[in-house]
XYZ file of C-alpha atoms in Angstrom:
727
model
C 124.570 65.485 101.087
C 123.654 69.523 101.308
C 122.701 70.732 105.353
C 122.864 73.535 107.318
C 125.433 73.085 110.461
C 122.863 74.189 113.013
C 119.019 72.524 113.618
C 117.531 75.918 113.594
C 118.390 77.145 110.477
C 116.253 75.492 108.509
C 113.924 76.708 105.459
C 110.935 75.346 104.293
C 111.559 77.142 101.012
C 114.529 74.878 100.300
C 112.063 71.841 99.502
C 110.655 70.915 96.521
C 108.004 68.199 96.540
C 106.104 66.591 93.464
C 103.876 63.858 93.163
C 105.678 61.010 90.703
C 108.326 63.419 88.961
C 111.341 61.091 88.004
C 113.778 63.253 88.150
C 112.801 63.332 91.840
C 112.101 59.814 92.341
C 115.924 59.191 93.876
C 115.895 62.235 95.960
C 115.289 61.930 99.744
C 114.586 64.563 102.635
C 114.168 64.607 106.319
C 110.530 65.982 106.999
C 111.971 67.628 110.003
C 114.803 69.723 108.274
C 113.735 70.024 104.650
C 117.178 71.472 103.396
C 118.597 68.010 103.999
C 118.498 66.414 100.401
C 120.601 63.391 99.257
C 120.369 61.094 96.351
C 119.173 57.608 97.574
C 117.635 56.979 101.263
C 119.492 57.494 104.656
C 119.512 59.153 107.837
C 119.450 63.413 108.546
C 122.754 64.410 109.935
C 121.156 67.027 112.082
C 118.533 64.964 114.106
C 119.155 61.406 112.849
C 115.458 60.684 111.362
C 114.636 58.513 108.790
C 114.982 60.463 105.161
C 111.863 59.991 103.239
C 111.506 60.174 99.422
C 110.835 63.563 98.010
C 108.499 62.048 95.328
C 105.448 60.266 96.915
C 105.977 56.663 96.231
C 102.497 55.227 95.118
C 103.346 51.391 95.128
C 102.151 49.102 97.649
C 105.089 47.884 98.651
C 105.953 47.733 102.533
C 108.411 50.514 103.925
C 111.742 48.882 103.811
C 112.869 51.125 107.255
C 109.519 50.133 109.040
C 109.866 46.220 108.017
C 113.824 46.719 109.347
C 112.913 48.177 112.647
C 109.968 45.869 113.245
C 112.301 42.820 112.759
C 114.432 44.080 115.308
C 111.845 45.067 117.950
C 110.728 41.515 117.897
C 114.202 40.405 118.220
C 114.670 42.810 121.185
C 111.375 41.801 123.134
C 112.213 37.722 122.640
C 115.665 38.179 123.924
C 115.001 40.764 126.722
C 111.715 38.569 128.453
C 113.834 36.315 130.101
C 116.447 39.082 131.272
C 113.397 40.962 132.717
C 112.528 37.701 134.092
C 115.903 37.061 136.220
C 115.831 40.667 137.539
C 112.058 40.595 138.943
C 112.765 38.506 141.295
C 110.143 35.951 143.354
C 109.056 32.931 141.275
C 110.080 33.859 137.935
C 113.615 34.407 139.036
C 113.797 31.420 141.331
C 114.353 28.914 138.195
C 116.515 30.958 136.702
C 118.936 31.571 139.992
C 118.848 27.934 140.942
C 120.105 26.323 137.822
C 122.187 29.526 136.797
C 123.493 31.844 139.479
C 126.356 33.808 139.783
C 128.872 34.152 136.965
C 126.994 31.856 135.070
C 123.890 33.895 135.534
C 125.963 36.817 134.153
C 127.327 34.931 131.189
C 123.708 33.895 130.590
C 122.929 37.570 130.556
C 125.594 38.444 128.155
C 124.585 35.964 125.864
C 120.890 37.527 125.502
C 121.853 40.826 125.819
C 124.838 41.001 122.884
C 122.692 40.420 120.163
C 119.997 42.892 120.918
C 122.699 45.730 121.604
C 124.984 44.749 119.020
C 122.241 43.930 116.154
C 119.189 45.290 117.469
C 120.346 48.509 118.725
C 123.075 49.150 115.926
C 121.176 52.020 113.934
C 121.059 54.021 117.280
C 124.929 53.420 117.221
C 125.375 54.504 113.976
C 123.423 57.420 114.189
C 124.922 58.770 117.899
C 127.990 58.511 115.907
C 126.960 60.423 113.114
C 125.635 62.899 115.355
C 129.106 63.184 117.021
C 131.076 63.612 113.643
C 128.781 65.891 112.334
C 128.880 67.846 115.491
C 124.769 67.870 115.499
C 124.558 66.088 118.753
C 120.703 64.669 119.074
C 118.352 61.993 120.483
C 120.196 59.333 119.003
C 123.200 60.605 120.907
C 121.812 60.127 124.005
C 120.571 56.469 123.386
C 123.465 55.125 122.029
C 125.653 56.396 125.491
C 122.922 55.304 127.535
C 122.580 51.845 126.249
C 126.610 51.581 125.544
C 127.049 52.403 129.169
C 124.580 49.894 130.418
C 126.174 46.940 128.368
C 129.614 48.234 128.583
C 129.625 48.630 132.175
C 127.878 45.078 132.809
C 130.346 43.757 130.113
C 133.115 44.927 132.119
C 131.818 43.567 135.303
C 131.210 40.310 133.810
C 135.015 39.934 132.206
C 136.860 41.230 134.914
C 134.581 39.715 137.959
C 137.978 39.999 140.261
C 138.879 43.297 139.606
C 135.494 45.006 140.526
C 135.563 42.463 143.810
C 138.810 44.503 144.680
C 137.407 47.815 143.757
C 134.528 47.480 146.054
C 136.954 46.162 148.997
C 136.446 42.432 148.709
C 132.355 42.353 149.087
C 129.566 41.347 147.057
C 129.966 41.423 142.997
C 128.275 44.512 141.711
C 124.927 44.058 139.847
C 125.127 44.029 136.020
C 122.603 45.636 133.893
C 122.237 43.941 130.772
C 118.475 43.891 131.044
C 118.527 47.560 131.040
C 120.217 47.926 127.714
C 117.960 45.502 126.476
C 114.787 47.045 127.376
C 115.775 50.217 126.649
C 116.450 49.271 122.974
C 113.429 47.110 122.929
C 111.163 50.284 124.096
C 112.916 52.325 121.787
C 112.668 50.450 118.635
C 109.079 50.195 119.845
C 108.846 54.102 119.614
C 110.700 53.967 115.915
C 108.075 51.327 114.897
C 104.814 53.736 116.337
C 106.104 56.400 114.538
C 107.142 55.245 111.272
C 103.550 53.644 111.040
C 101.921 56.801 111.617
C 104.156 58.614 108.866
C 103.125 55.439 106.835
C 99.317 56.274 108.041
C 99.446 59.624 106.125
C 101.319 58.676 103.244
C 98.938 55.875 102.556
C 96.280 58.513 102.987
C 97.816 60.304 100.153
C 98.170 57.194 98.155
C 94.627 56.741 98.189
C 93.884 59.998 96.712
C 96.184 58.911 93.716
C 94.294 55.352 93.493
C 91.148 57.517 92.644
C 92.169 58.156 89.385
C 91.279 55.232 86.826
C 94.066 53.688 85.117
C 92.588 53.464 81.329
C 91.077 55.659 78.982
C 88.778 55.720 75.776
C 91.277 57.281 72.800
C 89.231 58.356 69.947
C 91.862 58.313 66.985
C 91.797 60.650 63.998
C 90.059 58.291 61.517
C 87.217 58.135 64.765
C 88.250 54.531 65.710
C 88.624 53.934 69.556
C 90.944 52.066 71.634
C 91.620 51.533 75.290
C 95.059 53.268 76.094
C 96.580 54.116 79.626
C 95.756 57.081 81.256
C 99.709 57.701 81.127
C 99.785 57.863 77.838
C 97.301 60.315 77.144
C 98.108 63.878 75.370
C 96.677 67.123 75.888
C 94.450 67.759 72.492
C 93.694 64.113 72.575
C 89.708 63.348 72.361
C 88.279 60.909 75.156
C 84.955 59.170 75.306
C 83.491 59.271 78.952
C 81.107 56.496 79.394
C 78.029 56.128 81.903
C 79.650 55.130 85.460
C 83.320 55.695 84.187
C 85.658 57.800 86.162
C 86.975 60.821 83.980
C 90.376 60.183 83.317
C 92.237 63.499 82.719
C 91.024 66.755 83.032
C 89.448 68.613 79.840
C 86.857 70.078 78.801
C 83.273 68.493 77.239
C 82.903 68.573 73.131
C 80.077 66.247 72.696
C 77.295 64.937 74.765
C 76.455 65.416 78.262
C 75.632 64.139 81.684
C 75.625 64.900 85.068
C 79.007 64.533 87.133
C 79.744 63.707 91.026
C 82.289 65.794 92.106
C 82.048 64.651 95.982
C 85.951 63.544 95.894
C 87.286 67.145 95.223
C 84.497 69.136 96.545
C 82.649 67.376 99.147
C 79.293 68.492 97.197
C 77.053 65.160 97.151
C 74.719 66.439 94.446
C 76.035 65.894 90.856
C 76.622 68.822 88.838
C 75.524 69.359 84.959
C 78.398 69.078 82.150
C 77.447 69.937 78.377
C 79.661 71.066 75.861
C 81.941 73.734 76.889
C 82.249 72.935 80.428
C 85.149 71.858 82.212
C 85.659 68.092 83.632
C 88.098 66.932 86.200
C 89.861 63.733 86.359
C 89.001 60.963 88.795
C 85.328 62.249 89.394
C 82.715 60.065 88.236
C 80.468 59.912 85.530
C 77.067 59.508 85.803
C 74.132 58.134 83.547
C 75.230 60.153 80.513
C 78.250 59.378 78.120
C 80.282 62.142 76.364
C 83.582 63.047 74.631
C 86.002 65.389 76.321
C 88.865 67.040 75.109
C 92.193 66.363 77.347
C 93.747 69.734 78.608
C 95.846 68.530 81.495
C 97.617 65.321 81.919
C 100.026 64.065 84.027
C 101.238 65.982 86.778
C 99.074 69.004 85.697
C 95.967 67.233 86.446
C 94.031 68.787 89.395
C 94.132 65.362 91.213
C 98.482 65.242 91.140
C 98.280 68.891 92.142
C 96.196 68.583 94.866
C 98.691 65.438 96.006
C 101.749 67.125 95.594
C 100.349 70.011 97.509
C 99.455 67.936 100.610
C 102.740 66.121 100.507
C 104.730 69.422 100.381
C 102.557 71.129 103.275
C 103.205 67.640 105.222
C 106.967 68.168 104.923
C 107.132 71.706 105.807
C 107.969 73.525 108.921
C 105.646 75.748 111.053
C 107.777 78.901 112.186
C 106.773 77.636 115.690
C 109.065 74.318 115.514
C 112.010 77.081 115.700
C 112.014 77.496 118.898
C 111.997 73.642 119.411
C 115.040 73.548 117.128
C 116.806 75.919 119.403
C 116.116 74.109 122.538
C 117.397 70.820 121.155
C 120.619 72.676 120.010
C 121.225 73.274 123.719
C 119.643 70.593 125.319
C 121.094 67.569 124.667
C 124.816 68.811 125.304
C 123.358 69.824 128.650
C 122.051 66.531 129.417
C 125.017 64.929 128.516
C 126.578 67.606 130.689
C 123.856 66.568 133.531
C 124.568 62.778 132.924
C 128.305 63.397 133.655
C 127.744 65.491 137.069
C 125.209 62.959 138.501
C 127.494 60.303 137.887
C 130.521 62.300 139.810
C 128.107 63.296 142.310
C 126.898 59.922 142.878
C 130.118 58.308 142.759
C 131.631 60.692 145.172
C 128.707 61.184 147.950
C 126.290 58.781 146.840
C 125.186 55.438 149.440
C 126.977 52.322 149.344
C 127.270 50.832 146.137
C 128.446 54.554 144.363
C 129.471 52.713 141.359
C 126.347 51.131 140.751
C 124.090 54.108 141.529
C 126.330 56.411 139.701
C 126.278 54.331 136.498
C 122.281 53.488 136.761
C 121.463 57.179 137.397
C 123.751 58.478 134.412
C 121.786 56.004 132.162
C 118.604 57.357 133.593
C 119.578 61.004 132.895
C 120.420 60.139 129.194
C 117.670 57.805 128.553
C 114.660 59.876 130.084
C 116.266 63.108 128.246
C 116.001 61.916 124.659
C 114.048 65.003 122.869
C 112.307 62.850 120.412
C 108.935 63.843 121.887
C 110.232 67.310 121.123
C 111.131 66.600 117.898
C 108.042 65.012 116.683
C 105.843 67.503 118.545
C 105.209 69.831 115.320
C 105.769 67.864 112.354
C 103.436 64.987 113.496
C 100.512 67.435 114.171
C 101.241 69.252 110.369
C 101.378 66.062 108.347
C 97.685 65.110 110.248
C 95.951 68.383 110.088
C 96.838 68.978 106.212
C 95.577 65.457 105.470
C 92.740 66.268 107.245
C 92.551 69.476 105.521
C 92.846 68.095 102.064
C 89.618 65.587 102.820
C 87.430 68.750 103.928
C 88.519 70.344 99.985
C 91.085 72.418 101.311
C 94.915 72.821 100.358
C 97.207 74.163 102.755
C 100.575 75.590 100.938
C 102.783 75.449 103.667
C 102.621 74.963 107.870
C 103.416 78.451 107.852
C 99.832 79.654 106.384
C 98.188 77.418 109.034
C 100.216 78.811 111.947
C 99.595 82.549 110.357
C 95.795 81.864 109.823
C 94.994 81.252 113.262
C 96.427 84.783 114.193
C 94.295 86.576 111.330
C 91.609 89.155 113.078
C 90.427 90.930 109.521
C 89.422 89.255 106.107
C 89.060 91.087 103.075
C 87.336 89.496 100.667
C 86.755 89.929 96.725
C 82.791 89.627 95.459
C 82.418 87.931 92.336
C 83.455 84.354 92.209
C 84.020 84.498 96.039
C 80.694 85.912 97.774
C 78.733 85.336 94.537
C 78.986 82.324 92.264
C 80.965 83.617 89.981
C 78.890 82.036 87.222
C 76.794 85.184 86.527
C 73.991 84.965 83.618
C 72.928 87.761 81.047
C 69.858 89.788 81.963
C 69.617 92.444 80.011
C 70.392 94.232 76.943
C 69.947 98.365 76.592
C 71.276 100.331 73.687
C 71.945 104.130 72.963
C 72.754 106.006 70.015
C 70.985 104.038 67.423
C 72.266 100.379 67.938
C 70.240 97.330 67.690
C 70.237 94.960 70.187
C 71.634 92.065 68.513
C 74.590 94.187 67.580
C 75.406 95.202 70.752
C 75.673 91.516 71.955
C 77.534 90.273 68.851
C 80.372 93.087 69.553
C 80.522 92.326 73.298
C 80.246 88.768 72.927
C 83.261 89.486 70.365
C 85.171 91.193 72.577
C 84.910 88.994 75.348
C 85.842 85.731 73.978
C 89.051 86.019 74.922
C 88.863 87.153 78.637
C 88.662 84.313 81.241
C 86.588 86.797 83.553
C 83.364 85.285 85.019
C 81.476 88.214 83.345
C 82.586 87.514 79.850
C 81.674 84.093 80.184
C 78.138 85.227 80.904
C 77.961 87.506 77.820
C 79.653 84.622 75.108
C 77.082 82.077 76.774
C 73.996 84.605 76.531
C 75.112 84.886 72.517
C 75.471 81.370 72.223
C 72.003 80.892 73.876
C 70.393 83.502 71.195
C 72.394 82.174 68.535
C 74.395 85.366 67.788
C 77.555 84.880 65.391
C 80.716 86.307 66.951
C 83.558 88.285 65.247
C 86.976 88.180 64.710
C 89.000 90.494 67.009
C 92.064 92.335 66.332
C 94.557 94.181 69.005
C 92.749 92.755 71.900
C 93.783 93.823 74.981
C 92.662 92.910 78.895
C 93.222 95.449 81.085
C 92.664 94.533 84.552
C 90.549 95.899 86.745
C 89.062 97.802 83.997
C 87.894 95.816 81.002
C 88.719 94.796 77.742
C 89.529 96.463 74.171
C 90.133 95.886 70.614
C 88.696 96.276 67.074
C 85.785 94.244 65.546
C 84.741 94.768 61.928
C 87.349 97.645 61.823
C 85.649 99.791 64.799
C 87.011 100.057 67.906
C 85.070 98.406 70.627
C 85.766 98.658 74.523
C 83.847 97.286 76.908
C 84.318 97.800 80.918
C 83.684 99.680 84.021
C 83.305 103.731 84.124
C 87.125 103.963 84.810
C 88.154 102.692 81.473
C 85.457 104.838 79.794
C 86.957 107.796 81.434
C 90.274 106.741 80.246
C 88.973 106.711 76.331
C 87.496 109.833 76.940
C 83.628 108.355 76.376
C 80.844 110.300 77.411
C 78.988 108.362 80.099
C 76.563 110.324 81.488
C 73.542 109.111 79.665
C 74.813 105.151 80.362
C 75.506 105.880 84.000
C 71.639 106.977 84.483
C 70.280 103.972 82.565
C 72.616 101.662 84.880
C 71.540 103.129 88.173
C 68.341 100.875 89.105
C 70.159 97.867 87.914
C 73.001 98.462 90.215
C 70.793 99.485 93.024
C 69.102 95.691 92.216
C 72.704 94.497 92.727
C 73.124 93.438 89.162
C 76.010 94.615 87.046
C 75.976 96.924 84.167
C 78.820 97.026 82.033
C 79.437 100.253 79.162
C 80.012 99.547 75.869
C 81.879 101.933 73.639
C 82.062 101.674 69.705
C 84.319 104.322 67.935
C 84.760 106.312 71.112
C 80.885 106.911 71.483
C 78.505 105.101 73.888
C 76.655 102.276 72.511
C 74.884 100.722 75.349
C 74.838 98.451 78.746
C 75.377 94.925 79.117
C 73.342 93.626 82.068
C 74.749 90.779 84.285
C 73.252 88.882 87.708
C 75.648 87.019 89.703
C 74.086 85.259 92.417
C 75.391 85.225 95.992
C 76.367 81.774 96.811
C 73.951 79.819 99.061
C 76.485 78.879 101.357
C 77.728 82.723 101.990
C 75.492 84.320 104.621
C 75.897 81.643 107.098
C 79.595 81.504 106.444
C 79.684 85.290 107.112
C 77.850 84.693 110.436
C 80.371 82.161 111.277
C 83.756 84.292 110.545
C 81.870 87.127 112.476
C 81.107 84.688 115.399
C 85.046 83.694 115.035
C 85.960 87.300 115.573
C 86.766 88.112 112.353
C 86.391 91.830 110.727
C 84.916 91.702 107.442
C 86.077 93.970 104.290
C 84.691 93.495 101.044
C 86.723 94.845 98.004
C 85.319 94.969 94.475
C 86.132 96.108 90.777
C 82.747 96.114 90.447
C 80.639 100.162 90.677
C 79.778 101.249 94.319
C 75.619 100.818 93.981
C 76.143 97.265 93.045
C 78.800 96.306 95.655
C 76.818 98.142 98.285
C 73.398 96.149 97.477
C 75.179 92.832 97.673
C 76.773 93.790 101.035
C 73.332 94.996 102.381
C 72.254 91.900 101.502
C 75.169 90.072 103.539
C 75.442 92.302 106.577
C 78.861 93.409 105.689
C 79.214 97.175 106.899
C 82.779 97.856 105.163
C 83.054 97.925 101.229
C 85.212 99.300 98.776
C 84.138 99.468 95.215
C 85.804 100.497 91.764
C 88.972 98.554 93.038
C 91.625 98.533 90.650
C 94.077 95.322 91.616
C 96.790 97.698 92.654
C 94.280 99.892 94.975
C 93.285 96.306 96.442
C 96.810 95.642 97.584
C 97.038 99.349 98.926
C 94.149 99.050 101.120
C 95.225 95.397 102.500
C 98.895 97.275 103.078
C 97.233 100.207 104.991
C 95.033 97.231 107.270
C 98.348 95.973 108.120
C 100.027 99.026 109.256
C 97.384 99.567 111.218
C 98.063 96.479 113.000
C 95.574 94.019 111.456
C 96.470 90.320 110.177
C 94.933 90.401 107.081
C 93.739 87.432 105.406
C 92.590 87.644 101.522
C 89.840 85.834 99.752
C 89.962 85.914 95.860
C 89.444 84.253 92.571
C 90.659 85.844 89.670
C 93.579 87.387 88.233
C 92.749 90.983 89.351
C 93.193 89.255 92.886
C 96.384 87.796 92.751
C 98.552 91.072 93.951
C 95.863 91.460 96.934
C 96.428 87.791 97.808
C 99.857 88.375 97.691
C 100.056 91.220 99.955
C 98.246 89.463 102.778
C 99.349 87.727 105.497
C 97.783 84.630 103.947
C 96.065 84.616 100.497
C 92.894 82.194 100.044
C 91.911 81.342 96.694
C 88.971 79.753 95.392
C 89.238 76.350 93.977
C 86.954 77.467 90.928
C 88.906 80.475 90.144
C 92.157 81.246 88.263
C 95.762 79.789 88.664
C 97.571 82.776 89.106
C 95.104 83.603 92.067
C 95.814 79.982 93.281
C 99.461 80.314 92.911
C 99.517 83.676 94.817
C 97.262 81.785 97.856
C 98.460 80.410 100.850
C 95.230 78.357 101.456
C 93.177 77.091 98.244
C 89.516 76.007 98.749
C 88.366 73.568 95.870
C 85.103 73.650 96.139
C 85.041 77.580 96.357
C 82.933 79.022 98.828
C 83.414 80.440 102.019
C 82.468 77.495 104.503
C 85.790 76.839 103.227
C 87.289 79.933 105.103
C 85.306 78.557 108.335
C 86.540 75.028 108.065
C 90.254 76.084 107.201
C 90.488 78.806 110.446
C 88.922 75.976 112.548
C 91.591 73.608 111.185
C 94.328 76.129 111.943
C 93.239 76.666 115.411
C 93.092 73.111 116.185
C 96.470 72.235 114.764
C 98.292 75.014 116.307
C 96.600 74.511 119.637
C 97.606 70.554 118.936
C 101.243 71.484 118.444
C 100.918 73.793 121.657
C 99.898 70.594 123.973
C 102.621 68.233 122.528
C 105.306 71.218 122.888
C 104.449 71.978 126.030
C 104.086 67.728 127.252
C 107.336 67.465 125.540
C 109.004 70.574 127.628
C 107.398 69.549 131.134
C 108.443 66.059 130.576
C 112.130 66.826 130.073
C 112.218 69.594 132.864
C 110.418 67.266 135.650
C 112.193 64.077 134.159
C 115.678 65.260 134.326
C 115.790 65.994 137.858
C 113.996 62.738 138.935
C 116.404 60.687 136.900
C 119.367 62.593 138.421
C 118.191 61.224 141.816
C 116.576 64.376 143.288
C 113.815 62.609 145.519
C 116.304 60.090 146.549
C 116.919 62.559 149.675
C 113.748 63.175 150.997
C 111.819 60.110 149.639
C 114.241 57.378 148.871
C 113.040 57.074 145.500
C 115.359 56.143 142.182
C 114.289 56.085 138.648
C 115.770 52.657 137.139
C 116.807 52.876 133.736
C 114.164 50.733 132.501
C 111.225 52.771 133.735
C 113.273 56.002 131.999
C 113.347 54.542 128.759
C 109.580 53.313 129.219
C 109.021 56.911 130.183
C 110.608 57.843 127.258
C 108.853 55.667 125.068
C 105.458 57.176 126.497
C 106.318 60.343 125.976
C 106.978 60.023 122.044
C 103.663 57.844 121.828
C 101.791 60.520 123.596
C 102.568 62.934 121.102
C 101.825 60.891 118.134
C 98.608 59.678 119.215
C 97.242 63.666 120.189
C 98.881 64.607 117.065
C 96.904 61.766 115.213
C 93.423 62.808 116.880
C 93.576 65.576 114.009
C 92.501 63.217 111.795
C 89.085 62.839 113.622
C 88.677 66.691 113.797
C 85.097 68.305 112.949
C 85.152 70.893 110.847
């Protein structure tokens, strides 16, 4: 097993989470200390928590740890009930006192408490001993000491009654506290069961996502025959038939036929989306009334659904920077509590009222139990697990907990235009020729050279050519110059298509083209320049409509207090036309990718906390440079790899939801940490007997253990509220 010797040396980047990778299937890690990894189940040597599998378990089999703790809890409860009745007094205790008083009563309590302490509480003793051996004192150290002291002291009184009578000057027999040891065990087990159930609920949400995927696919063989095969047997390149009403088996593209697909499970959008040849389809989405043939492109762990589940699982097990404070406190807190318990026992033993020994033991046990930092340890992980799960249901993928914490502090949002503010699916609007070129030649050259590009503008041109039945040509020496355009050789002639920066770099005279482009740009349309053999050939004009949700999203983001800056590689006139329509005052146009990153760095030097939202290859440097990158789910893979947050639906309302979620999660974490800190700060002095001189109040170990369990339950319940957060 690998782990850091100090609780606060954790780093979430040490953790690798996959959905169902076979080589990770036997690797387990700690949700609070991700650097702890080992083969097979066990317990964290730092905090004592149960290790969880790195790979997501997809079976419906019950959690063996939860089943074990539940059995121990029931045994502890059944055996503790008569012990509690014995010490409650009144009519409940009377029958037992009459039939089994004195020494017989103590032996009866010993018989009931021994199975509880030696079997039900055994996991706590094992983890407590491990914490001492590893020199990482934790909550199980305190639980083991508290339960062990109560049981050990009572056992000694029962076995050597004469010695204790002599020790107390021949007076009454000291009381025994078997019921304290038993009830403490039962309450701690209750807290463990509730925590394990809460974790199981978060994992069941991920399993429910996986269950969305179909189990079978209709494979079309090379000879045209069809057969049903398991989805796990589908390979990239296979042709699959999707019949009406079926779920799409894997990610791919339509090759034949058409239909409308319900993508709500990914995007939350209830309206079905039309799919025709060439369009991408996503596994687990629901086909409508039409049938089509698709070519598989991404299978197994590469599908969008698998990546979503893997990303959510990784985020749930990551750690927010705010957790480091809790780690540091816990590292010093447990030794301090042990010292406080020793001082409490000494003070009551030397200066307390009679019976001093009983008071010393009980108050020391109460200090150990009430100070268990389990609520402190649960405060952050439970909120992160609940929050990232809620985000996934809203179509927001969080890379890690640090992204949530960082996004709350952002005060400046930098937004790319194409594909972020706009649909990212521009349409070919017009063609303008110069230099004697005809329109069809212009379109054929433009479509040929753009066929190798993944930019949304390229897709508009190739679609326009296909609609006009223009035949594209083979391209040689193709180059994509990020932020400028594309170049290549078509029919033996060098062709360049892009912006003014590309033309100037190639020494093309574009004065006439720029004049022709001006009215289009003033209308918010994009006019690209085409040059053939170093001479201007014409304009390719496309229009990319603003997304319907963008104006409302911009308004809400302004209400959140965010400064909005638009950066785009498009020309200044087009950029300003779009910005004016949306009410964005700060605009930077004609941006190269490196320049976008430089502007973000300048904002950071001015003291701004910057988030960058984009969807293309040209946005990747800026996404990486910002404090938090936000990628549109309809964008490129490299953009999503560079981002901390990915919006599956791909519109700015996702940013609004992500912002609300980050505030909700971080507020929830602060509530949990505050409650845990205050609980411990107030609880230890009360358990030590600070109120006794003034009010005659002492805190019994049973009440202390109930309070400790209540603190954990409160933290868990508060964290689980995030699952119902309105976004």
